[in-house]
Coordinates of C-alpha atoms in Angstrom, one line a residue:
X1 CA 265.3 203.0 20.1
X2 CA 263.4 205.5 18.5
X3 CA 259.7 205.5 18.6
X4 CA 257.7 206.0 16.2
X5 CA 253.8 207.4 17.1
X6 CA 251.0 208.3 15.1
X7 CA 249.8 212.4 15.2
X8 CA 246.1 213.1 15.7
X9 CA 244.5 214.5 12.7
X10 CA 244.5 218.2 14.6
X11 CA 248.0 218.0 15.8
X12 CA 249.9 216.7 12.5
X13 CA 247.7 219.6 11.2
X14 CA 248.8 222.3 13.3
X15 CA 252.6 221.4 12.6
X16 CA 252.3 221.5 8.9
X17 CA 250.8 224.7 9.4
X18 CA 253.4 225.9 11.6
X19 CA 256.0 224.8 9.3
X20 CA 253.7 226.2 6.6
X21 CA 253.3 229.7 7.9
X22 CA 256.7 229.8 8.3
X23 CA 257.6 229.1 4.6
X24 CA 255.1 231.3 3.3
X25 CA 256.4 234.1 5.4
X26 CA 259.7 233.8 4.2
X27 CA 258.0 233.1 0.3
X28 CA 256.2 236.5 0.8
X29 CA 259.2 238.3 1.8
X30 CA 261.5 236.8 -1.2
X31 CA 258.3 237.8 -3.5
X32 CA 258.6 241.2 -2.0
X33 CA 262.0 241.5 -2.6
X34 CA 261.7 240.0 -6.8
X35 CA 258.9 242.2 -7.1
X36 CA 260.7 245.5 -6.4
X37 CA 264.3 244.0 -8.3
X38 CA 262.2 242.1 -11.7
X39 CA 259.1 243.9 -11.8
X40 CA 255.5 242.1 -12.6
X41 CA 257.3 241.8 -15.8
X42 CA 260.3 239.6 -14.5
X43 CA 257.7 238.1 -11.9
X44 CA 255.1 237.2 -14.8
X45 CA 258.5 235.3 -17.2
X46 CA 259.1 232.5 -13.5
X47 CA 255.1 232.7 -13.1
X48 CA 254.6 231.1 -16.7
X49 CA 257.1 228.5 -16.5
X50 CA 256.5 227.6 -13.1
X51 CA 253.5 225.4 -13.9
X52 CA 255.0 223.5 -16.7
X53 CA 257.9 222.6 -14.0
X54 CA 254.5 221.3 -11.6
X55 CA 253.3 219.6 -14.5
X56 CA 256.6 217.5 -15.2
X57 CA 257.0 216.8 -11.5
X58 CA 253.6 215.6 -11.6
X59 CA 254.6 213.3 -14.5
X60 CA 257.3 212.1 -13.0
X61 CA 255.8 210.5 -9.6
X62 CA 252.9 209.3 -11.2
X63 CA 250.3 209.5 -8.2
X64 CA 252.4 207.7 -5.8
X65 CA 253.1 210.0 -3.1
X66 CA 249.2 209.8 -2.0
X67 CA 248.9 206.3 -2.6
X68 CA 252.3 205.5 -0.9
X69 CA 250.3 207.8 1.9
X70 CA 247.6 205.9 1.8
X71 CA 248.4 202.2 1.3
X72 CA 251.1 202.7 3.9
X73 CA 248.5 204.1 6.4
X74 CA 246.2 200.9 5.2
X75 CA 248.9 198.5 5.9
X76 CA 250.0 199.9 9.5
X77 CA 246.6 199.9 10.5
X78 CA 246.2 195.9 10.1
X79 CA 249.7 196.1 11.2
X80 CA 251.4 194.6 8.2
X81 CA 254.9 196.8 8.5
X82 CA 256.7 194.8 6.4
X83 CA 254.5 195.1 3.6
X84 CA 254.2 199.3 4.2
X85 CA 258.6 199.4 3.9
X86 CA 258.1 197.6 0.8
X87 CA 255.6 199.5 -0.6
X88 CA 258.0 202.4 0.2
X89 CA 261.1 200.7 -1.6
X90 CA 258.9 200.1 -4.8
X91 CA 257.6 203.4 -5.0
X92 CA 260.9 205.0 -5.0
X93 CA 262.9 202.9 -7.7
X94 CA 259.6 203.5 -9.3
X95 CA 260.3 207.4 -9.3
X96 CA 264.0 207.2 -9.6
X97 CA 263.6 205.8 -12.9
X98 CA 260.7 207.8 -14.5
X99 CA 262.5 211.1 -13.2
X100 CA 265.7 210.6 -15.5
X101 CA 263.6 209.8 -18.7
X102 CA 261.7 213.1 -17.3
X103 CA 264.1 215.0 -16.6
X104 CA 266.7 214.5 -19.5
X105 CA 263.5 214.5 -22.0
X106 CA 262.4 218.3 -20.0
X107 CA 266.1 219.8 -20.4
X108 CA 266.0 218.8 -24.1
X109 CA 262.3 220.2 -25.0
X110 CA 263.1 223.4 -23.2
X111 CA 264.0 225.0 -26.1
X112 CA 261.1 223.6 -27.7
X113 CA 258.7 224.7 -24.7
X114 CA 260.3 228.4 -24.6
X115 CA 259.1 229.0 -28.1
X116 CA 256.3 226.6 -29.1
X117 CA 254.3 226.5 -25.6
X118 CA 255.2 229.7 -23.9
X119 CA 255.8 231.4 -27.0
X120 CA 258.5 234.0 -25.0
X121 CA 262.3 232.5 -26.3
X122 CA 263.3 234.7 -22.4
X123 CA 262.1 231.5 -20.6
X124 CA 264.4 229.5 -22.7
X125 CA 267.3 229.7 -19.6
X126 CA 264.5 229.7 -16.4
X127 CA 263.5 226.4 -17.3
X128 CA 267.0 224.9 -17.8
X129 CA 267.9 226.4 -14.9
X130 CA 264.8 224.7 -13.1
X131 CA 265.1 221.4 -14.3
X132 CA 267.3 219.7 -11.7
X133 CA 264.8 221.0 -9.2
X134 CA 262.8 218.2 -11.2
X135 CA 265.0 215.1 -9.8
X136 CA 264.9 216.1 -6.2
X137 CA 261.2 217.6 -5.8
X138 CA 260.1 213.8 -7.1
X139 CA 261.8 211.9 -4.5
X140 CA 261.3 214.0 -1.8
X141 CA 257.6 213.7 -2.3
X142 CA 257.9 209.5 -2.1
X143 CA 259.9 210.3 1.4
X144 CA 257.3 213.0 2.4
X145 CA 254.2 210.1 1.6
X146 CA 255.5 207.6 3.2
X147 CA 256.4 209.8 6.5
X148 CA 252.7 210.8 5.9
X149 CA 251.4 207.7 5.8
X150 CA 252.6 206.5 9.1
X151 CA 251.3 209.2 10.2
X152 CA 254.1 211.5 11.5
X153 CA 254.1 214.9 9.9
X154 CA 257.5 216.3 11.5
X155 CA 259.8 215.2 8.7
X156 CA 257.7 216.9 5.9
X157 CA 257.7 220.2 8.3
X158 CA 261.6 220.3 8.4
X159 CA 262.0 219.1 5.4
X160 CA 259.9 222.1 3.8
X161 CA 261.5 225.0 6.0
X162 CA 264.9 223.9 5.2
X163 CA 263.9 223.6 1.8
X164 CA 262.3 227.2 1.9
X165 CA 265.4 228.7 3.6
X166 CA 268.0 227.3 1.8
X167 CA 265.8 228.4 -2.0
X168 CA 265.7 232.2 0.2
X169 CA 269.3 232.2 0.7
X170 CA 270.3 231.1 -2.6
X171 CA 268.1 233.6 -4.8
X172 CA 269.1 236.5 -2.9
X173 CA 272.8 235.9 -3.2
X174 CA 272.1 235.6 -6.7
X175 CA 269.9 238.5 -7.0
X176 CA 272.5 240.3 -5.7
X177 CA 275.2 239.5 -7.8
X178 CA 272.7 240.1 -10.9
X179 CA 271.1 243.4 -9.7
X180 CA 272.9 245.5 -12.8
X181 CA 272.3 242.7 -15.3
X182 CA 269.4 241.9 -17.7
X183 CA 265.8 241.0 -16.8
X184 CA 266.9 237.9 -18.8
X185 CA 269.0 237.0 -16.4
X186 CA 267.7 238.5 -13.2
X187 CA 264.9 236.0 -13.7
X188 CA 267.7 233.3 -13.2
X189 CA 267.8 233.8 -9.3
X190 CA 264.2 232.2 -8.3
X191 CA 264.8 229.2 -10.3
X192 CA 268.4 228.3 -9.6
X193 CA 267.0 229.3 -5.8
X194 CA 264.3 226.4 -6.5
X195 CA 267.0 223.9 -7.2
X196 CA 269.2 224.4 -4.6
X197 CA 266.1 224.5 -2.3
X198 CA 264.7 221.1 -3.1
X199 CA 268.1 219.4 -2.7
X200 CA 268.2 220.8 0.3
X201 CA 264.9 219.1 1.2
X202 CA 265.5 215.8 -0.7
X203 CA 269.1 215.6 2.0
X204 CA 267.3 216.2 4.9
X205 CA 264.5 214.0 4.1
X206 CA 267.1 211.2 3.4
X207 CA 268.9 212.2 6.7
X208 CA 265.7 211.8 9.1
X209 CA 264.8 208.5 7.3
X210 CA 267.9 206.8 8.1
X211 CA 267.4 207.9 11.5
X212 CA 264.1 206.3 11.6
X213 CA 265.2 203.6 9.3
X214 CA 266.2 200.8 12.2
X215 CA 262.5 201.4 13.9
X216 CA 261.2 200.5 11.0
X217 CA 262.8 197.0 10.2
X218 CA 262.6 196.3 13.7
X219 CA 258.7 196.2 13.2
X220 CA 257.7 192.5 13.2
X221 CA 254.4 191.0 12.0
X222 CA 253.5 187.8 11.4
X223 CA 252.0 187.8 7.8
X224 CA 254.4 187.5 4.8
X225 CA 254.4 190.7 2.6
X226 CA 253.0 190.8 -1.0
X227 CA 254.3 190.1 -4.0
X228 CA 256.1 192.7 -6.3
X229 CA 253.7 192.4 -9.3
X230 CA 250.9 192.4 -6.6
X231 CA 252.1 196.1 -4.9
X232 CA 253.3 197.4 -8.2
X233 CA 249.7 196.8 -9.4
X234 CA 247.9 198.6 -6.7
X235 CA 250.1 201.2 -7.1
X236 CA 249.8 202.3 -10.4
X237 CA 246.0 201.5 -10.6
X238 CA 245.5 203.8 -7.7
X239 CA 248.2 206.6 -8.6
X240 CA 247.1 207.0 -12.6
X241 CA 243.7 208.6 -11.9
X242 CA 245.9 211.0 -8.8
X243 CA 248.4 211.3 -11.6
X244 CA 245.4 212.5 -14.1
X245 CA 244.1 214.7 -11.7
X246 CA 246.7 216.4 -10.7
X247 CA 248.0 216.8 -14.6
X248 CA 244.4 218.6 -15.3
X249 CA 245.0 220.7 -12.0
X250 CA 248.6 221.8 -13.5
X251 CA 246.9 221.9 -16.5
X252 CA 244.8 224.8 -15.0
X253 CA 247.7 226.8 -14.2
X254 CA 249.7 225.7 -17.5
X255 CA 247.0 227.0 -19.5
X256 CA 246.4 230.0 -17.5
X257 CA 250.1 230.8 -18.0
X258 CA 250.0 230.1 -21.5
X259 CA 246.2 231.5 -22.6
X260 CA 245.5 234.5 -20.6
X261 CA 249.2 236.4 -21.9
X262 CA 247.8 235.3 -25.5
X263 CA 244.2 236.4 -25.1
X264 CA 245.4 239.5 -23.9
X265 CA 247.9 240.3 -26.6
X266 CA 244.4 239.3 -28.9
X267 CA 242.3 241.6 -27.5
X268 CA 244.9 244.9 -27.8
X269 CA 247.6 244.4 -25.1
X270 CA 251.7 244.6 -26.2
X271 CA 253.7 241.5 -25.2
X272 CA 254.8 243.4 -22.3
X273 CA 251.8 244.9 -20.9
X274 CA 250.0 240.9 -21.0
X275 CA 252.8 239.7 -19.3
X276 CA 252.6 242.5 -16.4
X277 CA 248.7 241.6 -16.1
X278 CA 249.1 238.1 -15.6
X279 CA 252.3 238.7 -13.1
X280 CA 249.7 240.5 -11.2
X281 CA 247.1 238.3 -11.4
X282 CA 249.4 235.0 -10.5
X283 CA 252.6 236.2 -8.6
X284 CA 250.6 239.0 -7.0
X285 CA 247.0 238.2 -6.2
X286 CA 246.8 234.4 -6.6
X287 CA 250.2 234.3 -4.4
X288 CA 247.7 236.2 -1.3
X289 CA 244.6 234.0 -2.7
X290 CA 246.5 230.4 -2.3
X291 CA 248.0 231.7 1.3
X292 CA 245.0 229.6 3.3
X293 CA 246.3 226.9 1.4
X294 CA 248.8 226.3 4.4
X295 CA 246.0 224.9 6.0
X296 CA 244.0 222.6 3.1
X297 CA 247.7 221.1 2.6
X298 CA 248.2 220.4 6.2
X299 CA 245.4 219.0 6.2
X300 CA 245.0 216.7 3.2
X301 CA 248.7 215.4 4.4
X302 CA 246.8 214.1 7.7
X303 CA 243.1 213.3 5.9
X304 CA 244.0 211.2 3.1
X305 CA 245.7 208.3 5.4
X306 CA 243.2 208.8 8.5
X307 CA 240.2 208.0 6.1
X308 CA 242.1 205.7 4.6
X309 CA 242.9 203.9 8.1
X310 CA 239.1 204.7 9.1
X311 CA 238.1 202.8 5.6
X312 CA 240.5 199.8 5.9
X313 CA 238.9 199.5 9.2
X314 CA 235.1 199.6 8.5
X315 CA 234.4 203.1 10.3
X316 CA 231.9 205.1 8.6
X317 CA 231.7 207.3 12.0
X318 CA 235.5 208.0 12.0
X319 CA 235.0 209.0 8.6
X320 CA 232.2 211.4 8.5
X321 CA 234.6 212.7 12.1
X322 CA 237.4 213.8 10.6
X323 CA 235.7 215.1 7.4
X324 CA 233.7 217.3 9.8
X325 CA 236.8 218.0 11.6
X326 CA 238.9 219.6 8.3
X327 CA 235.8 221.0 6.6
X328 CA 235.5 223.5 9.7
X329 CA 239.2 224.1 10.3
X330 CA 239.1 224.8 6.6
X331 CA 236.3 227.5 6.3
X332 CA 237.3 228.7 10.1
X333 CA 240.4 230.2 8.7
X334 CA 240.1 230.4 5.3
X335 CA 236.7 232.6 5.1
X336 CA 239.0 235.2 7.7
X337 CA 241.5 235.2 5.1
X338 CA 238.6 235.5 2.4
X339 CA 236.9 238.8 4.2
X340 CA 240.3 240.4 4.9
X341 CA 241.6 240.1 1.4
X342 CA 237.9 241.8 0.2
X343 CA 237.4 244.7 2.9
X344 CA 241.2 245.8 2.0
X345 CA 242.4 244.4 -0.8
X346 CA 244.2 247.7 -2.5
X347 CA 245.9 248.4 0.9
X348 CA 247.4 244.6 1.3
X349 CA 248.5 244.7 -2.1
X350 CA 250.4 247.7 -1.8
X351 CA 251.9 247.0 1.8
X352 CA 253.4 243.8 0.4
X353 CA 253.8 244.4 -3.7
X354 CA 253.6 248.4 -4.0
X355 CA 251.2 247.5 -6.5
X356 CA 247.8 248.6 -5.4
X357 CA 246.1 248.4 -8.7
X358 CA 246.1 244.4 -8.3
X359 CA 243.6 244.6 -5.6
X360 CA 240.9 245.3 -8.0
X361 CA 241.9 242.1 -9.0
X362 CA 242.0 240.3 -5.7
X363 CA 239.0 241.8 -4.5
X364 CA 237.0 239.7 -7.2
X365 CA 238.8 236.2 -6.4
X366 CA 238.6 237.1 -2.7
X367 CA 235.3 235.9 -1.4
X368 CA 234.9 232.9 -4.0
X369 CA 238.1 231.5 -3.3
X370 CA 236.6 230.2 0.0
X371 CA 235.5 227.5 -2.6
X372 CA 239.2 226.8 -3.6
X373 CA 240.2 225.4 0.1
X374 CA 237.1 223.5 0.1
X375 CA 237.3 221.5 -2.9
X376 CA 240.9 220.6 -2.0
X377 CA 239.5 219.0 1.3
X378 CA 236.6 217.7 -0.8
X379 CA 239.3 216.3 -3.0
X380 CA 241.3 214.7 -0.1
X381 CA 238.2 213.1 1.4
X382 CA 237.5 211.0 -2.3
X383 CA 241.2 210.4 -2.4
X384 CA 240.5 209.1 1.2
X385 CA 237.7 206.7 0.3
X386 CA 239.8 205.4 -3.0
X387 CA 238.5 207.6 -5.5
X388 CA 241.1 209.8 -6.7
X389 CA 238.8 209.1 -10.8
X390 CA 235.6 211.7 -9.1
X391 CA 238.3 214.1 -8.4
X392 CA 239.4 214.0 -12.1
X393 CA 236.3 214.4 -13.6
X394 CA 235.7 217.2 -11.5
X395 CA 238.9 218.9 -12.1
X396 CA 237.8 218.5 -15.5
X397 CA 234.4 219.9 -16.0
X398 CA 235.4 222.8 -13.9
X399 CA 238.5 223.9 -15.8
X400 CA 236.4 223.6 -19.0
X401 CA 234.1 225.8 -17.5
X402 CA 236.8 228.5 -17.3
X403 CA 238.5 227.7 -20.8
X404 CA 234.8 228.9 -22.5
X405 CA 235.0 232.0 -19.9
X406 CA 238.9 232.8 -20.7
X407 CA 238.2 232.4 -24.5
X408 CA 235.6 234.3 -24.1
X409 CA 237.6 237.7 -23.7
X410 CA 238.1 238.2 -27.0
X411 CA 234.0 238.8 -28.0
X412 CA 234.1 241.6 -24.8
X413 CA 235.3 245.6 -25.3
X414 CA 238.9 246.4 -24.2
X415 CA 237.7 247.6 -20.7
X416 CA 236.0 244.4 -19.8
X417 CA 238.7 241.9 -21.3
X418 CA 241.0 241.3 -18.5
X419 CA 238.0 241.8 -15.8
X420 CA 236.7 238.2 -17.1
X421 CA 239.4 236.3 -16.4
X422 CA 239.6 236.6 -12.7
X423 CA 236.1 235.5 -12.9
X424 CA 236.6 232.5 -14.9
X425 CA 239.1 231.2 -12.0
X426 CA 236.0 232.0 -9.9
X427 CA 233.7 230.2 -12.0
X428 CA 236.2 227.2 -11.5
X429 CA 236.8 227.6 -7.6
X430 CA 232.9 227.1 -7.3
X431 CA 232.0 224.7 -9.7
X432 CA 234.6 221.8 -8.3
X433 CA 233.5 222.6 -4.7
X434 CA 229.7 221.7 -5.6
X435 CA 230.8 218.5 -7.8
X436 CA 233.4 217.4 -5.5
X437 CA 230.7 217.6 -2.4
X438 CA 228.1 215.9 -4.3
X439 CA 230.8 212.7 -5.2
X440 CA 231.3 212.4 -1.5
X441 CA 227.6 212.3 -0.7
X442 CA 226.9 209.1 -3.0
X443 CA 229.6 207.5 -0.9
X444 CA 229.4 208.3 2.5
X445 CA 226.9 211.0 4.3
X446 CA 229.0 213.4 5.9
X447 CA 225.6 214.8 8.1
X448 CA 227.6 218.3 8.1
X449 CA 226.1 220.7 10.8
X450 CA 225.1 224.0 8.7
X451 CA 225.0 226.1 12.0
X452 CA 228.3 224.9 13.7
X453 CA 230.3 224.7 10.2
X454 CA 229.3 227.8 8.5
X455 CA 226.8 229.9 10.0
X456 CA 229.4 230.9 12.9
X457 CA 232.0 231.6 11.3
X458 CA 230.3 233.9 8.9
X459 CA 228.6 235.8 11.5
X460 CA 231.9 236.4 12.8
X461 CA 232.8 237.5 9.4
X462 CA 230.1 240.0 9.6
X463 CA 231.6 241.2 12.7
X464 CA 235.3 241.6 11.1
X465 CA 233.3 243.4 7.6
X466 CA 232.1 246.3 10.6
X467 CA 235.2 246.3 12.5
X468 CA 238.4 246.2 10.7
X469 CA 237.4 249.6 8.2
X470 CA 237.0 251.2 11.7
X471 CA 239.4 250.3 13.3
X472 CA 241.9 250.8 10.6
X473 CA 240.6 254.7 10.2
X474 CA 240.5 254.9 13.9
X475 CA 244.2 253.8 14.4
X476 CA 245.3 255.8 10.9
X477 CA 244.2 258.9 12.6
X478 CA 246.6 258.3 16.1
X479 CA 249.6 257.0 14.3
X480 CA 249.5 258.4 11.0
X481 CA 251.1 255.3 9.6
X482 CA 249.2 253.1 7.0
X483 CA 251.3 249.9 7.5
X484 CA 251.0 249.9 11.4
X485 CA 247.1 250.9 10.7
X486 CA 246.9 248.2 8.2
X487 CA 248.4 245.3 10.6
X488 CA 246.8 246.3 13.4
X489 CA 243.3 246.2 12.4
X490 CA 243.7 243.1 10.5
X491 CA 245.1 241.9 14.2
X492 CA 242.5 242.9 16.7
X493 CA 239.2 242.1 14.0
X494 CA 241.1 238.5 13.9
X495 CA 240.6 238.8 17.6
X496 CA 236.7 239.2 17.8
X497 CA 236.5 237.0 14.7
X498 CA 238.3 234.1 16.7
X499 CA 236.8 235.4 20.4
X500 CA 232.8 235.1 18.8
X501 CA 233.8 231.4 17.9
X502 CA 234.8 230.7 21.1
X503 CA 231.9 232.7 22.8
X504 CA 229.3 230.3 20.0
X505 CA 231.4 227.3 20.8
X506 CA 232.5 226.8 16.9
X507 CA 236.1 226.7 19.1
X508 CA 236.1 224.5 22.3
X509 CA 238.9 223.4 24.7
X510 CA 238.8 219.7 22.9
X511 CA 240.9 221.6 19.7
X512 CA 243.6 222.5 22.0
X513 CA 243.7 219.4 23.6
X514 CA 243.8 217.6 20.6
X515 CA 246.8 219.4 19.2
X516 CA 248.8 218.8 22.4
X517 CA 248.2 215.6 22.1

């Protein structure tokens, strides 16, 4: 008999991150590879239609992947397993359904999309060729909360490097079969790769559930499970606000892909010059900006249904624990990331895009994006305590905030107008963090310790800021190589970074005990 055990906070952390890490390794070397075959130009045409994708897959499971997550978490922790298989089963026939309307209504817009939205008829064949990726990216999810909510993050880790391998594989047989074609259809590869990447997932997903499938029904509890009408109802009154706030975070994106191309073409640039800028800015510098991510997402998989279990159970202490617990993980690595990406921006960029001139542009996002990982946790820990509506109205007032800036480019000389708009993302990053925090503190008092949470790490950024140009010119001048030079520094200044929070204690033994656990 297989059997099934929760994963501490830490440890189903570290094995999304693992998993994580290992996709976004593999994503950075495909991106490497497109950049150098399409271009920015090529890169920019699957960067704009990529969010309109998110935004449809967003549609089409409606918020229920985090309230599967966390009802199913609620339900196993008053130990009510019936109720948590059924919540799974209506959830998914839920999602089967809206994803055909979705999906057939998305591959008969597209033309529609291509011209009226994106105003570029060249995207016209990327999103057809991107819309069955639709069907299999909505169930997965369902599989991938429920899995979550019981706690076990393993499925979701294989599922996702599978998926990641198999959408590698795929768009670089494909790339190679178009190399002497068109841009047009060069552009083809990453999203036919998509599709066959998230069937890939969606099979193995299906595969490990049947294997845990008899665990499951052998569960027995006494209560009788709830009615239909009575799940259906908590589902949808808990997933439309997700569903809301995840549309307006797409929506960022979306817009981004659709405004900052126009703007630019507004203010002086050619067609083709706006959509190389905004390649840059989101397949180039965004791509390095979102790579800390690995940890919010790991994260937020584990936070949402242990708050969710700690709430259901009564335990403010268990709450304010585990907030503690992912706010510093979050800012331990992500502020590392943050200084990196500032002291040597032009030199990363050109090591993995041979595009150096976007690090002007990362070097501006760099140390406020330290505000992006946080308000995802901040968004997690509402979603956590049942209010997924704070985290829209938050998303909202930000991303307003950035429209005004956006649309502001077109009052500012040439010179300046593209300069703005990394700032308005900025602008957006900070805003949310600050909303999001203050939300949380009308609901529970999270009592963060200032020194332990963000003083020590930031001293140890201080410490990177002095090493890592040193040591980088030090080891330039023995080897002669600026991509050894480059990896190395960034290496050993992770090393004092990581060694002065152990030395302070921001690290203790407990952390590694808690992910072999």
């Amino acid at each position: 008999m297989i059997k099934i055990k929760h994963q501490s906070l830490i440890k189903g952390a570290f094995i999304l991150m693992l998993a994580g890490l290992f996709n976004r390794v593999l994503g950075f070397i495909l991106r490497i590879i497109l950049v150098r075959i399409i271009g920015d130009e090529g890169l920019g045409l699957f960067q704009m239609v990529f969010p309109i994708f998110i935004t449809f897959s967003i549609i089409t499971t409606m918020g229920l992947p985090v309230a599967v997550s966390k009802f199913v978490s609620e339900e196993v922790a008053k130990e009510r397993y019936r109720n948590a298989l059924k919540i799974f089963k209506i959830s998914m026939l839920i999602v089967i359904l809206s994803t055909l309307i979705i999906v057939a209504l998305f591959a008969v817009k597209a033309d529609f999309i291509a011209q009226k939205l994106l105003n570029d008829n060249r995207t016209y064949y990327i999103l057809l060729s991107i819309t069955p990726a639709l069907l299999f990216v909505s169930l997965s999810s369902i599989f991938r909360g429920f899995f979550q909510g019981l706690r076990i993050m393993t499925p979701t880790a294989i599922s996702q490097i599978f998926e990641q391998v198999a959408r590698m594989i795929i768009t670089l047989l494909l790339l190679a079969k178009l190399i002497e074609a068109s841009l047009n259809y060069q552009t083809l590869a990453p999203a036919i790769g998509t599709s066959a990447g998230e069937l890939v997932g969606f099979l193995t997903l299906s595969v490990i559930f049947v294997y845990y499938l008899p665990q499951l029904r052998s569960f027995k509890d006494s209560t009788t499970s709830d009615s239909t009408f009575s799940i259906l109802k908590k589902l949808i009154k808990f997933g439309i606000p997700i569903t809301i706030g995840r549309i307006v975070a797409s929506l960022m994106y979306t817009v981004e892909a659709i405004t900052i191309p126009g703007k630019l073409q507004e203010v002086g640039y050619s067609i083709s010059q706006a959509t190389s800028l905004y390649g840059q800015l989101s397949g180039m510098v965004l791509q390095l900006i979102y790579l800390p991510t690995i940890i919010t997402i790991a994260l937020n998989s584990n936070l949402i249904p242990a708050i969710s279990e700690s709430v259901a159970q009564n335990n403010n202490n268990a709450i304010r624990k585990r907030s503690q617990e992912a706010i510093r993980l979050t800012f331990y690595f992500g502020f590392l990331a943050n200084i990196i990406l500032f002291i040597v921006p032009e030199e990363i960029c050109n090591l993995l895009f041979n595009y150096p001139q976007a690090g002007d542009i990362l070097r501006i996002l760099a140390l406020p994006a330290i505000c992006l990982y946080l308000s995802q946790i901040s968004g997690g820990i509402l979603q956590g305590l049942g209010a997924p509506n704070l985290v829209v109205r938050n998303s909202i007032i930000s991303l307003m905030a950035e429209l005004l800036l956006i649309y502001s480019v077109i009052y500012l000389p040439h010179s300046l107008a593209f300069e703005i708009i990394p700032c308005s993302i900025a602008i957006r990053y900070i805003i949310m963090t600050l909303l999001n925090f203050r939300s949380i503190s009308k609901q529970v008092k999270l009592n963060l310790p200032i020194n332990h949470l963000f003083i020590k790490p930031i001293l140890a950024g201080i410490l990177v800021v002095m090493i890592l140009p040193q040591l980088y010119k030090v080891i330039n001048y023995m080897s002669a190589n600026n991509t050894l030079s480059l990896i190395l520094a960034i290496i050993f200044s992770s090393v004092f970074y990581f060694a002065f929070l152990l030395w302070t204690n921001g690290i203790v033994i407990d952390d590694f005990k808690k992910i072999a656990k």
